[in-house]
Short mmCIF file of C-alpha atoms in Angstrom, two decimals:
data_model
loop_
_atom_site.label_atom_id
_atom_site.label_comp_id
_atom_site.label_asym_id
_atom_site.label_seq_id
_atom_site.Cartn_x
_atom_site.Cartn_y
_atom_site.Cartn_z
CA MET A 1 0.00 0.00 0.00
CA ASN A 2 1.71 3.15 -1.18
CA ARG A 3 -0.53 6.01 -0.16
CA ASN A 4 0.49 9.63 -0.25
CA LEU A 5 -0.27 10.71 3.30
CA LYS A 6 1.23 14.19 3.03
CA LYS A 7 -2.10 15.49 1.72
CA HIS A 8 -4.01 14.24 4.76
CA SER A 9 -4.72 16.43 7.77
CA ASP A 10 -3.37 15.55 11.20
CA LEU A 11 -6.84 14.51 12.32
CA ASP A 12 -7.20 12.20 9.30
CA LEU A 13 -3.89 10.58 10.13
CA ILE A 14 -4.89 10.09 13.76
CA SER A 15 -8.14 8.46 12.61
CA MET A 16 -6.16 6.17 10.32
CA MET A 17 -4.18 4.93 13.30
CA PHE A 18 -7.25 3.05 14.49
CA GLU A 19 -7.90 1.22 11.18
CA ASN A 20 -5.24 -1.50 11.17
CA LYS A 21 -1.60 -2.06 12.12
CA GLN A 22 -0.19 -1.13 8.71
CA GLU A 23 -2.27 2.06 8.50
CA GLU A 24 -1.28 2.90 12.06
CA GLU A 25 2.43 2.66 11.26
CA LEU A 26 2.13 4.70 8.07
CA ALA A 27 -0.01 7.40 9.67
CA PHE A 28 2.20 7.73 12.75
CA SER A 29 5.29 7.79 10.55
CA GLU A 30 3.82 10.70 8.59
CA LEU A 31 3.02 12.61 11.80
CA TYR A 32 6.55 11.95 13.02
CA ASP A 33 8.05 13.22 9.76
CA ARG A 34 5.90 16.37 9.89
CA TYR A 35 6.85 17.45 13.37
CA GLU A 36 10.17 15.84 14.28
CA SER A 37 12.39 18.67 13.01
CA MET A 38 10.23 21.32 14.69
CA LEU A 39 10.42 19.46 18.01
CA ARG A 40 14.15 18.86 17.66
CA ALA A 41 14.74 22.59 17.05
CA TYR A 42 12.67 23.49 20.11
CA VAL A 43 14.26 20.94 22.43
CA ILE A 44 17.85 21.71 21.40
CA THR A 45 17.31 25.40 22.21
CA VAL A 46 16.18 24.44 25.70
CA THR A 47 18.64 21.63 26.49
CA ARG A 48 21.63 22.65 24.38
CA ASP A 49 22.64 18.99 24.36
CA GLU A 50 22.29 16.71 21.34
CA THR A 51 21.98 13.43 23.28
CA THR A 52 19.37 14.81 25.66
CA THR A 53 17.53 16.34 22.72
CA GLU A 54 17.35 12.98 20.94
CA ASP A 55 15.99 11.29 24.07
CA LEU A 56 13.40 13.98 24.78
CA VAL A 57 12.14 14.09 21.18
CA GLN A 58 11.65 10.32 21.28
CA GLU A 59 9.92 10.53 24.67
CA THR A 60 7.62 13.24 23.29
CA PHE A 61 6.53 11.05 20.40
CA ILE A 62 6.07 8.05 22.67
CA SER A 63 3.82 10.12 24.92
CA PHE A 64 1.96 11.42 21.87
CA TYR A 65 1.44 7.88 20.54
CA ASN A 66 0.22 6.59 23.91
CA THR A 67 -2.19 9.51 24.23
CA ILE A 68 -3.57 8.88 20.74
CA LYS A 69 -4.12 5.21 21.51
CA LYS A 70 -6.14 6.20 24.57
CA GLY A 71 -8.58 7.90 22.20
CA ASN A 72 -7.89 11.53 23.08
CA GLU A 73 -8.69 14.18 20.48
CA PHE A 74 -6.09 16.55 19.05
CA PRO A 75 -7.34 19.72 17.41
CA ASN A 76 -3.76 21.10 17.52
CA VAL A 77 -1.11 18.39 17.12
CA PRO A 78 1.95 20.68 17.01
CA GLY A 79 0.69 22.56 20.07
CA PHE A 80 0.27 19.31 21.98
CA LEU A 81 3.73 18.10 20.94
CA ILE A 82 5.39 21.34 22.04
CA LYS A 83 3.55 21.23 25.36
CA VAL A 84 4.72 17.65 26.01
CA ALA A 85 8.28 18.51 24.91
CA ARG A 86 8.30 21.60 27.12
CA ASN A 87 7.21 19.60 30.15
CA LEU A 88 9.81 16.91 29.46
CA CYS A 89 12.52 19.57 29.09
CA LEU A 90 11.53 21.22 32.36
CA ASN A 91 11.45 17.86 34.16
CA ASN A 92 14.85 17.04 32.72
CA LYS A 93 16.25 20.37 33.97
CA ARG A 94 14.82 19.75 37.43
CA ILE A 95 16.30 16.26 37.58
CA ASP A 96 19.62 17.45 36.19
CA LYS A 97 20.35 20.06 38.85
CA ARG A 98 24.04 19.36 38.87
CA THR A 99 26.28 21.99 40.28
CA THR A 100 29.41 22.57 38.30
CA PRO A 101 32.55 22.49 40.40
CA LEU A 102 34.87 25.45 40.16
CA GLU A 103 37.51 23.29 38.48
CA ASP A 104 35.19 22.62 35.54
CA PHE A 105 34.99 26.30 34.61
CA ASP A 106 37.58 27.31 32.12
CA ILE A 107 38.82 30.46 33.77
CA VAL A 108 40.90 32.31 31.25
CA ALA A 109 42.67 35.51 32.09
CA GLU A 110 44.58 37.30 29.39
CA GLU A 111 48.17 38.26 30.15
CA SER A 112 47.22 41.94 30.03
CA SER A 113 44.27 41.54 32.40
CA GLY A 114 46.51 40.44 35.22
CA TYR A 115 46.23 38.22 38.20
CA GLU A 116 43.68 40.43 39.97
CA ASN A 117 40.99 39.90 37.33
CA LYS A 118 41.47 36.15 37.40
CA GLU A 119 41.31 36.21 41.18
CA LEU A 120 38.13 38.30 41.08
CA LEU A 121 36.49 35.89 38.65
CA GLU A 122 37.38 32.97 40.92
CA LEU A 123 35.93 34.85 43.90
CA ILE A 124 32.71 35.52 42.00
CA ILE A 125 32.34 31.86 41.14
CA MET A 126 33.07 30.80 44.72
CA SER A 127 30.62 33.38 46.09
CA THR A 128 27.81 31.78 44.08
CA GLU A 129 28.03 28.84 46.50
CA PHE A 130 26.55 31.09 49.20
CA LEU A 131 23.47 31.90 47.13
CA LYS A 132 20.18 30.08 47.45
CA ASP A 133 19.74 27.54 44.65
CA LYS A 134 17.12 29.56 42.80
CA TYR A 135 19.39 32.61 42.62
CA ARG A 136 22.53 30.61 41.81
CA ARG A 137 20.84 28.75 38.94
CA ALA A 138 19.48 31.96 37.42
CA PHE A 139 22.83 33.76 37.78
CA MET A 140 24.83 30.86 36.31
CA LEU A 141 22.45 30.47 33.38
CA LYS A 142 22.68 34.18 32.62
CA GLU A 143 26.35 34.90 33.25
CA PHE A 144 28.07 31.62 32.43
CA GLU A 145 25.72 29.99 29.95
CA GLY A 146 24.82 33.26 28.23
CA MET A 147 21.09 32.54 28.26
CA LYS A 148 18.46 35.18 27.78
CA TYR A 149 16.02 35.97 30.55
CA ARG A 150 13.22 34.37 28.51
CA GLU A 151 15.17 31.08 28.37
CA ILE A 152 15.92 31.21 32.08
CA ALA A 153 12.23 31.80 32.84
CA GLU A 154 11.28 28.80 30.69
CA ILE A 155 13.86 26.47 32.23
CA GLU A 156 13.01 27.50 35.77
CA SER A 157 9.22 27.59 35.14
CA ILE A 158 8.97 31.16 36.35
CA ALA A 159 7.75 34.45 34.93
CA LEU A 160 10.13 36.56 32.84
CA ALA A 161 10.12 39.31 35.48
CA THR A 162 11.00 36.76 38.18
CA ALA A 163 13.98 35.56 36.13
CA LYS A 164 15.25 39.13 35.86
CA ILE A 165 14.74 39.72 39.57
CA ARG A 166 16.59 36.53 40.53
CA VAL A 167 19.61 37.43 38.42
CA MET A 168 19.62 40.99 39.77
CA ARG A 169 19.35 39.79 43.38
CA ALA A 170 22.12 37.26 42.81
CA ARG A 171 24.37 40.02 41.47
CA LYS A 172 23.60 42.24 44.48
CA MET A 173 24.30 39.39 46.93
CA ILE A 174 27.59 38.58 45.19
CA ILE A 175 28.65 42.24 45.25
CA SER A 176 27.74 42.44 48.93
CA THR A 177 29.72 39.29 49.68
CA LEU A 178 32.76 40.49 47.74
CA LYS A 179 32.83 44.13 48.95
CA PRO A 180 35.67 43.55 51.44
CA TYR A 181 37.75 41.71 48.83
CA ILE A 182 37.15 44.36 46.19
CA LYS A 183 38.29 47.09 48.62
CA ASP A 184 41.46 45.14 49.41
CA MET A 185 42.17 44.58 45.72
CA SER A 186 41.76 48.26 44.89
CA LYS A 187 44.40 49.36 47.44
#
């Protein structure tokens, strides 16, 4: 059976999945082909890791398949897929709350910048250990991962304004912690 399924709507394809095993495989394959690259692009922007992205895209489609087989309706297939992928990404970020040891940061100080700047950078990184987790994560994502506030808000499941506030508070706490050291360095 060599049917051109590209012309069928998502709802038609979902209906075909209940006809027989061969139709089910063809229809699901077409849905996968339609939305796999979109999901991959979304997940890689959140995870920034190819292996994790592959796993989460597959998990998203498995969840989608299982939900279809339960008989649920899907007026918006891509919307549902993004929602599932988003939740899986957020769960993955929560599970993967590793802290990066200081030794893992590649602290590079140019010859012209001197020892003091390298020392200050090391002090900043060490001072993040005194922050509450929510502030440390936001600060590290912004300053060391180069993420935008929108991305931080998405990863942390918080409002955009909250992400900005957490980074700002983290900066203020670090400055407060380092004030004595900065005074000594400026002498």
